[in-house]
Amino acid sequence: MTFDLTPEQDQLRDAVRALGRRYGHGYFVEKAKAGEHTTELWAEAGRLGYLGVNIPTEYGGGGGGITELAIVCEELAASGCPLLLLVVSPAIAATVLNRHGTEEQRKRHLPGLADGSQKIVFAITEPEAGSNFHRLGTVARRDGDGWLLNGRKCYISGVDEADHVLVVARTEDSSTGKLKPALFLVPTDAAGLTRSKLDMEIVSPENQFLLYLDDVRLPADALLGESLDAGLPALFAGLNPERITVAAMGAGTGRYAIERASEYTATRKVWGGRSIGSHQGVSHPLAHAAVQVELARLMIQKAATLYDAGRDLEAGVSGNMAKYAAGEAAALAVDTAVQVLGGAGMTTEYGVATLLGAVRAGRIAPVSREMILNFVAQHVLGQDKSY
């Protein structure tokens, strides 16, 4: 057992950290408050190969795994630039395409995902069903040689930045008459696809949308994979990378907040000239938050290692635990940073309160802490299903 990164992974971490710090949290917040996107950072990360580290080399990627992509997510977040679309496009869409897409679909989309010139977002959540694909109301029906999609999606990230949406729908199995999940690559400019921006209390350059699919006609090759049988495994293929990279982003955000707060408390002097960090009432909460972030990082490393080794079931358990741990740790770290900075913690200048909304959302999405506890209770502790 080793906790050391490979020399290549160490170099990746250092390089991404340098890139992130060159842009910094000020850039991130400025873009978010102006209603703009982090286009420059995304493009440069793509040119340098960081967006495609988990994509095979034959499609222009780095040939690594989710371990490498988690490093990218964590280090950019630790620099104050937690880019949500890293989770959606390279982690979910690229993984699903690589593992279950046709060769033509891989050739068409993976090179663009690798260099950042293309973005594909993911649409599963619905107003009534949440993420319960057994109750999805979006339905795809045969339309001649193609497909006709109808339905609604909500909380879909980055649609305004993307070329395609990977839509989870249900199709009718002709042999049984039952509905089964399938994934479709839908161009964001497709006729019948409209969107409505959701106003969120989160400082983020990435927007959330409601999607409306009204008789969206698609060609046969919009169906992801060779047949409808690819739908269920393709759907699950994206879940572990999603949880692991979300967790990595949370851990990086926690590290950023603790670093900002520690710099302040080590130099801020009151009450006789001693730094406020010399008081245990200030230093102990920060130390506690640092412990929780480091524990989350260990579980992220375990989950990514298991996933890259092809041990999907074990990675599912560890990925869920990592997401839970990182969500809690990030929220604790940012809240603690705000508290120890006092009034300064609530200012934009000090760059921690700007993350409060994002880390709170991290305890809800993409899967809530309660659903993770249900999963652990059922699959690890052997308890009866509670829902």
Tab-separated table of C-alpha atoms in Angstrom:
chain	number	residue	atom	x	y	z
A	1	MET	CA	0.000	0.000	0.000
A	2	THR	CA	1.278	3.422	-0.913
A	3	PHE	CA	-0.073	6.923	-0.519
A	4	ASP	CA	2.478	8.429	-2.887
A	5	LEU	CA	1.543	9.834	-6.260
A	6	THR	CA	3.546	8.753	-9.268
A	7	PRO	CA	6.104	11.263	-10.578
A	8	GLU	CA	3.735	12.025	-13.469
A	9	GLN	CA	0.823	12.623	-11.091
A	10	ASP	CA	3.006	14.877	-8.941
A	11	GLN	CA	3.954	16.885	-12.008
A	12	LEU	CA	0.297	17.140	-13.005
A	13	ARG	CA	-0.682	18.385	-9.545
A	14	ASP	CA	2.062	21.026	-9.551
A	15	ALA	CA	1.244	22.195	-13.062
A	16	VAL	CA	-2.498	22.475	-12.467
A	17	ARG	CA	-1.890	24.265	-9.173
A	18	ALA	CA	0.304	26.809	-10.970
A	19	LEU	CA	-2.352	27.357	-13.629
A	20	GLY	CA	-5.136	27.771	-11.069
A	21	ARG	CA	-3.190	30.240	-8.963
A	22	ARG	CA	-2.377	32.306	-12.019
A	23	TYR	CA	-6.117	32.909	-12.450
A	24	GLY	CA	-7.192	32.688	-8.796
A	25	HIS	CA	-10.443	33.139	-6.921
A	26	GLY	CA	-10.711	36.808	-7.852
A	27	TYR	CA	-10.979	35.846	-11.516
A	28	PHE	CA	-13.571	33.189	-10.681
A	29	VAL	CA	-15.752	35.600	-8.688
A	30	GLU	CA	-15.398	38.420	-11.214
A	31	LYS	CA	-16.618	36.138	-14.007
A	32	ALA	CA	-19.493	34.805	-11.906
A	33	LYS	CA	-20.735	38.230	-10.836
A	34	ALA	CA	-20.507	39.559	-14.380
A	35	GLY	CA	-22.623	36.680	-15.661
A	36	GLU	CA	-19.682	35.416	-17.700
A	37	HIS	CA	-17.907	32.073	-17.992
A	38	THR	CA	-14.337	31.049	-17.164
A	39	THR	CA	-13.644	30.715	-20.874
A	40	GLU	CA	-9.973	31.655	-20.708
A	41	LEU	CA	-9.149	29.223	-17.910
A	42	TRP	CA	-11.086	26.396	-19.567
A	43	ALA	CA	-9.397	26.979	-22.921
A	44	GLU	CA	-5.923	27.081	-21.423
A	45	ALA	CA	-6.550	23.966	-19.342
A	46	GLY	CA	-7.672	22.251	-22.542
A	47	ARG	CA	-4.599	23.350	-24.521
A	48	LEU	CA	-2.351	22.063	-21.753
A	49	GLY	CA	-4.085	18.691	-21.752
A	50	TYR	CA	-5.636	18.877	-18.294
A	51	LEU	CA	-9.257	18.477	-19.422
A	52	GLY	CA	-8.510	15.239	-21.237
A	53	VAL	CA	-6.258	13.471	-18.747
A	54	ASN	CA	-8.770	10.604	-18.414
A	55	ILE	CA	-9.417	10.251	-22.158
A	56	PRO	CA	-7.476	7.610	-24.163
A	57	THR	CA	-4.509	8.861	-26.158
A	58	GLU	CA	-5.996	7.664	-29.465
A	59	TYR	CA	-8.682	10.342	-29.029
A	60	GLY	CA	-6.288	13.114	-28.049
A	61	GLY	CA	-6.341	12.564	-24.291
A	62	GLY	CA	-3.694	11.871	-21.708
A	63	GLY	CA	-4.459	8.189	-21.264
A	64	GLY	CA	-4.880	8.446	-17.513
A	65	GLY	CA	-7.853	7.743	-15.296
A	66	ILE	CA	-10.222	9.298	-12.822
A	67	THR	CA	-7.306	9.592	-10.389
A	68	GLU	CA	-5.704	12.129	-12.710
A	69	LEU	CA	-8.961	13.978	-13.371
A	70	ALA	CA	-9.610	14.165	-9.622
A	71	ILE	CA	-6.201	15.816	-9.247
A	72	VAL	CA	-7.192	18.445	-11.820
A	73	CYS	CA	-10.540	19.086	-10.097
A	74	GLU	CA	-8.986	19.341	-6.638
A	75	GLU	CA	-6.089	21.600	-7.562
A	76	LEU	CA	-8.189	24.094	-9.515
A	77	ALA	CA	-10.634	24.222	-6.594
A	78	ALA	CA	-7.743	24.613	-4.139
A	79	SER	CA	-6.735	27.667	-6.177
A	80	GLY	CA	-10.203	29.152	-5.752
A	81	CYS	CA	-11.546	28.027	-9.147
A	82	PRO	CA	-13.932	25.091	-8.584
A	83	LEU	CA	-15.099	24.392	-12.143
A	84	LEU	CA	-18.331	22.396	-12.049
A	85	LEU	CA	-18.201	21.502	-15.732
A	86	LEU	CA	-15.076	19.426	-15.092
A	87	VAL	CA	-17.422	17.003	-13.376
A	88	VAL	CA	-20.055	17.138	-16.095
A	89	SER	CA	-18.065	17.090	-19.344
A	90	PRO	CA	-14.738	15.229	-18.818
A	91	ALA	CA	-15.888	13.033	-15.911
A	92	ILE	CA	-19.429	12.016	-16.861
A	93	ALA	CA	-19.802	12.566	-20.609
A	94	ALA	CA	-16.304	11.511	-21.656
A	95	THR	CA	-16.414	8.402	-19.472
A	96	VAL	CA	-19.826	7.342	-20.755
A	97	LEU	CA	-18.792	7.926	-24.371
A	98	ASN	CA	-15.501	6.105	-23.987
A	99	ARG	CA	-16.992	3.073	-22.273
A	100	HIS	CA	-20.308	2.730	-24.097
A	101	GLY	CA	-20.396	4.972	-27.172
A	102	THR	CA	-19.936	3.718	-30.696
A	103	GLU	CA	-16.557	4.154	-32.347
A	104	GLU	CA	-18.046	6.884	-34.522
A	105	GLN	CA	-19.374	8.696	-31.432
A	106	ARG	CA	-15.999	8.442	-29.722
A	107	LYS	CA	-14.174	9.830	-32.773
A	108	ARG	CA	-16.714	12.628	-33.146
A	109	HIS	CA	-16.755	13.854	-29.548
A	110	LEU	CA	-13.789	12.713	-27.447
A	111	PRO	CA	-11.063	14.802	-29.153
A	112	GLY	CA	-13.094	17.979	-28.573
A	113	LEU	CA	-13.762	17.036	-24.968
A	114	ALA	CA	-10.038	16.410	-24.513
A	115	ASP	CA	-8.856	19.777	-25.825
A	116	GLY	CA	-11.768	21.756	-24.350
A	117	SER	CA	-13.211	22.877	-27.678
A	118	GLN	CA	-16.361	20.861	-27.021
A	119	LYS	CA	-18.530	20.499	-23.917
A	120	ILE	CA	-21.240	17.928	-23.316
A	121	VAL	CA	-23.515	18.353	-20.293
A	122	PHE	CA	-25.665	15.754	-18.586
A	123	ALA	CA	-29.430	15.754	-18.061
A	124	ILE	CA	-31.041	13.187	-15.780
A	125	THR	CA	-32.802	15.107	-12.991
A	126	GLU	CA	-36.502	15.882	-13.427
A	127	PRO	CA	-38.937	18.013	-11.415
A	128	GLU	CA	-41.023	15.047	-10.245
A	129	ALA	CA	-38.556	12.161	-10.303
A	130	GLY	CA	-35.371	13.798	-9.051
A	131	SER	CA	-32.604	11.396	-10.036
A	132	ASN	CA	-34.782	8.279	-9.701
A	133	PHE	CA	-34.510	6.954	-13.248
A	134	HIS	CA	-37.260	4.422	-12.515
A	135	ARG	CA	-39.717	7.346	-12.519
A	136	LEU	CA	-38.304	9.454	-15.317
A	137	GLY	CA	-40.985	11.104	-17.419
A	138	THR	CA	-38.778	11.969	-20.413
A	139	VAL	CA	-39.655	9.439	-23.102
A	140	ALA	CA	-38.015	8.610	-26.430
A	141	ARG	CA	-40.118	6.940	-29.117
A	142	ARG	CA	-39.184	5.608	-32.517
A	143	ASP	CA	-39.853	8.063	-35.342
A	144	GLY	CA	-39.110	6.339	-38.618
A	145	ASP	CA	-35.374	5.722	-38.629
A	146	GLY	CA	-34.865	8.193	-35.783
A	147	TRP	CA	-36.237	9.211	-32.415
A	148	LEU	CA	-38.711	11.663	-30.932
A	149	LEU	CA	-38.010	12.988	-27.413
A	150	ASN	CA	-40.466	14.629	-25.039
A	151	GLY	CA	-39.992	15.572	-21.414
A	152	ARG	CA	-38.621	18.015	-18.848
A	153	LYS	CA	-35.293	18.250	-17.029
A	154	CYS	CA	-34.163	20.524	-14.190
A	155	TYR	CA	-30.930	21.682	-12.534
A	156	ILE	CA	-28.959	21.005	-15.703
A	157	SER	CA	-25.554	22.675	-15.495
A	158	GLY	CA	-23.850	24.607	-18.262
A	159	VAL	CA	-26.325	24.139	-21.109
A	160	ASP	CA	-25.502	27.619	-22.395
A	161	GLU	CA	-21.847	26.604	-22.774
A	162	ALA	CA	-22.345	23.172	-24.323
A	163	ASP	CA	-22.601	21.752	-27.815
A	164	HIS	CA	-24.643	18.723	-26.742
A	165	VAL	CA	-26.726	17.503	-23.825
A	166	LEU	CA	-26.491	13.836	-22.876
A	167	VAL	CA	-30.164	13.250	-22.073
A	168	VAL	CA	-31.385	10.285	-20.049
A	169	ALA	CA	-34.769	9.173	-21.354
A	170	ARG	CA	-36.897	6.035	-21.320
A	171	THR	CA	-37.699	3.929	-24.354
A	172	GLU	CA	-40.177	1.144	-24.859
A	173	ASP	CA	-38.713	-2.343	-25.126
A	174	SER	CA	-40.505	-3.881	-28.107
A	175	SER	CA	-40.130	-7.399	-26.704
A	176	THR	CA	-41.598	-6.680	-23.259
A	177	GLY	CA	-43.434	-3.375	-23.642
A	178	LYS	CA	-41.577	-2.075	-20.587
A	179	LEU	CA	-39.770	1.236	-20.460
A	180	LYS	CA	-35.990	1.086	-20.154
A	181	PRO	CA	-33.387	3.856	-19.836
A	182	ALA	CA	-31.435	5.116	-22.824
A	183	LEU	CA	-29.044	8.022	-23.376
A	184	PHE	CA	-29.215	10.431	-26.309
A	185	LEU	CA	-26.745	13.005	-27.604
A	186	VAL	CA	-28.946	16.039	-28.222
A	187	PRO	CA	-27.481	19.157	-29.892
A	188	THR	CA	-28.220	22.221	-27.782
A	189	ASP	CA	-29.591	23.969	-30.864
A	190	ALA	CA	-31.975	21.124	-31.733
A	191	ALA	CA	-35.481	22.181	-32.772
A	192	GLY	CA	-37.911	21.643	-29.910
A	193	LEU	CA	-35.242	21.939	-27.187
A	194	THR	CA	-35.691	25.097	-25.137
A	195	ARG	CA	-34.277	26.203	-21.822
A	196	SER	CA	-35.044	28.518	-18.945
A	197	LYS	CA	-32.308	29.770	-16.627
A	198	LEU	CA	-32.746	29.087	-12.911
A	199	ASP	CA	-31.720	31.871	-10.555
A	200	MET	CA	-29.482	30.323	-7.895
A	201	GLU	CA	-28.044	31.795	-4.692
A	202	ILE	CA	-24.605	30.473	-5.602
A	203	VAL	CA	-21.613	32.500	-6.786
A	204	SER	CA	-20.671	30.498	-9.857
A	205	PRO	CA	-19.794	31.214	-13.485
A	206	GLU	CA	-21.776	28.095	-14.455
A	207	ASN	CA	-25.537	28.384	-14.787
A	208	GLN	CA	-28.393	25.993	-14.018
A	209	PHE	CA	-31.332	25.436	-16.346
A	210	LEU	CA	-34.735	23.914	-16.813
A	211	LEU	CA	-34.891	22.037	-20.139
A	212	TYR	CA	-38.005	21.440	-22.199
A	213	LEU	CA	-37.994	18.740	-24.881
A	214	ASP	CA	-41.030	19.075	-27.135
A	215	ASP	CA	-40.989	16.678	-30.068
A	216	VAL	CA	-37.222	16.865	-30.411
A	217	ARG	CA	-36.392	14.818	-33.518
A	218	LEU	CA	-33.071	13.015	-33.539
A	219	PRO	CA	-31.320	10.768	-36.050
A	220	ALA	CA	-30.728	7.113	-35.227
A	221	ASP	CA	-27.094	7.706	-34.306
A	222	ALA	CA	-28.082	10.117	-31.530
A	223	LEU	CA	-28.730	7.031	-29.398
A	224	LEU	CA	-25.600	6.447	-27.324
A	225	GLY	CA	-24.110	3.032	-27.994
A	226	GLU	CA	-24.783	0.266	-30.462
A	227	SER	CA	-28.263	-0.571	-29.128
A	228	LEU	CA	-30.778	0.113	-26.377
A	229	ASP	CA	-28.978	-2.449	-24.245
A	230	ALA	CA	-26.209	0.110	-23.689
A	231	GLY	CA	-28.553	2.438	-21.786
A	232	LEU	CA	-28.439	1.074	-18.252
A	233	PRO	CA	-24.692	0.331	-18.086
A	234	ALA	CA	-23.963	3.684	-19.742
A	235	LEU	CA	-26.073	5.482	-17.144
A	236	PHE	CA	-24.245	3.857	-14.259
A	237	ALA	CA	-20.840	4.327	-15.908
A	238	GLY	CA	-20.971	8.045	-15.204
A	239	LEU	CA	-22.031	7.877	-11.563
A	240	ASN	CA	-18.764	6.865	-9.891
A	241	PRO	CA	-16.624	9.395	-11.817
A	242	GLU	CA	-19.215	12.044	-10.966
A	243	ARG	CA	-19.084	11.342	-7.237
A	244	ILE	CA	-15.291	11.095	-7.129
A	245	THR	CA	-14.657	14.335	-9.014
A	246	VAL	CA	-17.343	16.236	-7.079
A	247	ALA	CA	-15.633	15.033	-3.909
A	248	ALA	CA	-12.246	16.160	-5.225
A	249	MET	CA	-13.650	19.599	-6.010
A	250	GLY	CA	-15.066	19.783	-2.471
A	251	ALA	CA	-11.774	18.763	-0.901
A	252	GLY	CA	-9.941	21.374	-2.954
A	253	THR	CA	-12.426	24.045	-1.909
A	254	GLY	CA	-11.921	23.048	1.718
A	255	ARG	CA	-8.159	23.328	1.324
A	256	TYR	CA	-8.526	26.773	-0.239
A	257	ALA	CA	-10.717	28.058	2.602
A	258	ILE	CA	-8.420	26.707	5.311
A	259	GLU	CA	-5.364	28.198	3.621
A	260	ARG	CA	-7.002	31.610	3.340
A	261	ALA	CA	-8.129	31.539	6.958
A	262	SER	CA	-4.789	30.278	8.264
A	263	GLU	CA	-2.889	33.053	6.523
A	264	TYR	CA	-5.197	35.605	8.130
A	265	THR	CA	-5.189	34.153	11.658
A	266	ALA	CA	-1.400	33.782	11.689
A	267	THR	CA	-0.879	37.483	10.946
A	268	ARG	CA	-3.901	39.209	12.503
A	269	LYS	CA	-2.809	40.510	15.943
A	270	VAL	CA	-5.035	41.842	18.708
A	271	TRP	CA	-5.194	41.522	22.500
A	272	GLY	CA	-1.604	42.195	23.407
A	273	GLY	CA	0.024	41.683	20.038
A	274	ARG	CA	-0.469	37.923	19.774
A	275	SER	CA	-1.822	36.463	16.570
A	276	ILE	CA	-5.441	35.391	16.860
A	277	GLY	CA	-4.340	31.957	15.641
A	278	SER	CA	-2.425	31.457	18.885
A	279	HIS	CA	-5.761	31.140	20.678
A	280	GLN	CA	-7.189	27.633	20.738
A	281	GLY	CA	-10.694	28.953	20.221
A	282	VAL	CA	-9.522	30.001	16.751
A	283	SER	CA	-6.879	27.409	15.891
A	284	HIS	CA	-8.733	24.290	17.044
A	285	PRO	CA	-11.747	24.748	14.745
A	286	LEU	CA	-9.384	25.301	11.818
A	287	ALA	CA	-7.339	22.250	12.781
A	288	HIS	CA	-10.525	20.183	13.086
A	289	ALA	CA	-11.631	21.277	9.616
A	290	ALA	CA	-8.193	20.445	8.211
A	291	VAL	CA	-8.428	16.920	9.653
A	292	GLN	CA	-11.847	16.390	8.053
A	293	VAL	CA	-10.617	17.593	4.656
A	294	GLU	CA	-7.593	15.316	4.807
A	295	LEU	CA	-9.745	12.318	5.721
A	296	ALA	CA	-11.984	13.064	2.746
A	297	ARG	CA	-8.934	13.250	0.484
A	298	LEU	CA	-7.880	9.766	1.575
A	299	MET	CA	-11.290	8.331	0.676
A	300	ILE	CA	-11.196	10.134	-2.674
A	301	GLN	CA	-7.819	8.576	-3.401
A	302	LYS	CA	-9.156	5.137	-2.475
A	303	ALA	CA	-12.279	5.526	-4.604
A	304	ALA	CA	-10.332	6.749	-7.641
A	305	THR	CA	-7.794	3.941	-7.306
A	306	LEU	CA	-10.539	1.318	-7.134
A	307	TYR	CA	-12.354	2.824	-10.094
A	308	ASP	CA	-9.246	2.960	-12.265
A	309	ALA	CA	-8.546	-0.679	-11.353
A	310	GLY	CA	-11.943	-1.653	-12.780
A	311	ARG	CA	-13.415	-2.554	-9.385
A	312	ASP	CA	-16.705	-0.753	-9.981
A	313	LEU	CA	-18.740	-2.166	-7.086
A	314	GLU	CA	-16.087	-1.300	-4.498
A	315	ALA	CA	-15.552	2.079	-6.163
A	316	GLY	CA	-19.286	2.697	-5.830
A	317	VAL	CA	-19.125	2.314	-2.062
A	318	SER	CA	-15.940	4.366	-1.703
A	319	GLY	CA	-17.116	6.985	-4.192
A	320	ASN	CA	-20.302	7.578	-2.256
A	321	MET	CA	-18.383	7.748	1.021
A	322	ALA	CA	-15.881	10.152	-0.531
A	323	LYS	CA	-18.645	12.395	-1.800
A	324	TYR	CA	-20.319	12.412	1.634
A	325	ALA	CA	-17.064	13.093	3.494
A	326	ALA	CA	-15.906	15.824	1.129
A	327	GLY	CA	-19.296	17.546	1.116
A	328	GLU	CA	-19.331	17.725	4.896
A	329	ALA	CA	-15.658	18.711	5.126
A	330	ALA	CA	-15.917	21.486	2.536
A	331	ALA	CA	-18.977	23.014	4.207
A	332	LEU	CA	-17.243	22.861	7.591
A	333	ALA	CA	-14.021	24.374	6.233
A	334	VAL	CA	-15.699	27.325	4.523
A	335	ASP	CA	-17.986	28.027	7.478
A	336	THR	CA	-15.035	27.846	9.882
A	337	ALA	CA	-12.979	30.154	7.665
A	338	VAL	CA	-15.767	32.726	7.629
A	339	GLN	CA	-16.091	32.498	11.416
A	340	VAL	CA	-12.410	32.933	12.264
A	341	LEU	CA	-12.077	35.867	9.846
A	342	GLY	CA	-14.949	37.597	11.608
A	343	GLY	CA	-16.457	40.468	9.675
A	344	ALA	CA	-13.728	40.147	7.044
A	345	GLY	CA	-14.981	36.658	6.327
A	346	MET	CA	-18.203	38.030	4.884
A	347	THR	CA	-16.492	40.380	2.448
A	348	THR	CA	-15.856	39.588	-1.178
A	349	GLU	CA	-12.256	40.726	-0.786
A	350	TYR	CA	-11.244	37.869	1.511
A	351	GLY	CA	-12.732	35.276	-0.822
A	352	VAL	CA	-14.367	32.713	1.458
A	353	ALA	CA	-18.007	33.768	1.866
A	354	THR	CA	-18.254	33.625	-1.923
A	355	LEU	CA	-18.073	29.815	-1.572
A	356	LEU	CA	-20.820	29.374	1.021
A	357	GLY	CA	-23.545	28.634	-1.508
A	358	ALA	CA	-21.435	26.197	-3.500
A	359	VAL	CA	-20.348	24.086	-0.529
A	360	ARG	CA	-23.885	23.999	0.827
A	361	ALA	CA	-25.060	22.721	-2.533
A	362	GLY	CA	-22.303	20.110	-2.337
A	363	ARG	CA	-24.188	18.416	0.495
A	364	ILE	CA	-27.236	18.092	-1.777
A	365	ALA	CA	-25.999	17.470	-5.301
A	366	PRO	CA	-25.437	15.355	-7.298
A	367	VAL	CA	-26.713	12.968	-4.649
A	368	SER	CA	-27.848	14.090	-1.201
A	369	ARG	CA	-26.106	13.079	1.988
A	370	GLU	CA	-29.283	11.294	3.085
A	371	MET	CA	-29.355	9.114	-0.033
A	372	ILE	CA	-25.703	8.245	0.517
A	373	LEU	CA	-26.508	7.203	4.076
A	374	ASN	CA	-29.344	5.072	2.692
A	375	PHE	CA	-26.872	3.469	0.284
A	376	VAL	CA	-24.314	2.735	2.998
A	377	ALA	CA	-26.958	1.396	5.387
A	378	GLN	CA	-28.304	-0.968	2.740
A	379	HIS	CA	-25.167	-2.078	0.873
A	380	VAL	CA	-22.539	-1.921	3.618
A	381	LEU	CA	-24.496	-2.560	6.799
A	382	GLY	CA	-27.024	-4.983	5.334
A	383	GLN	CA	-30.106	-3.044	6.409
A	384	ASP	CA	-33.461	-3.266	4.668
A	385	LYS	CA	-34.119	-0.699	1.959
A	386	SER	CA	-35.775	2.345	3.510
A	387	TYR	CA	-37.262	4.018	0.439
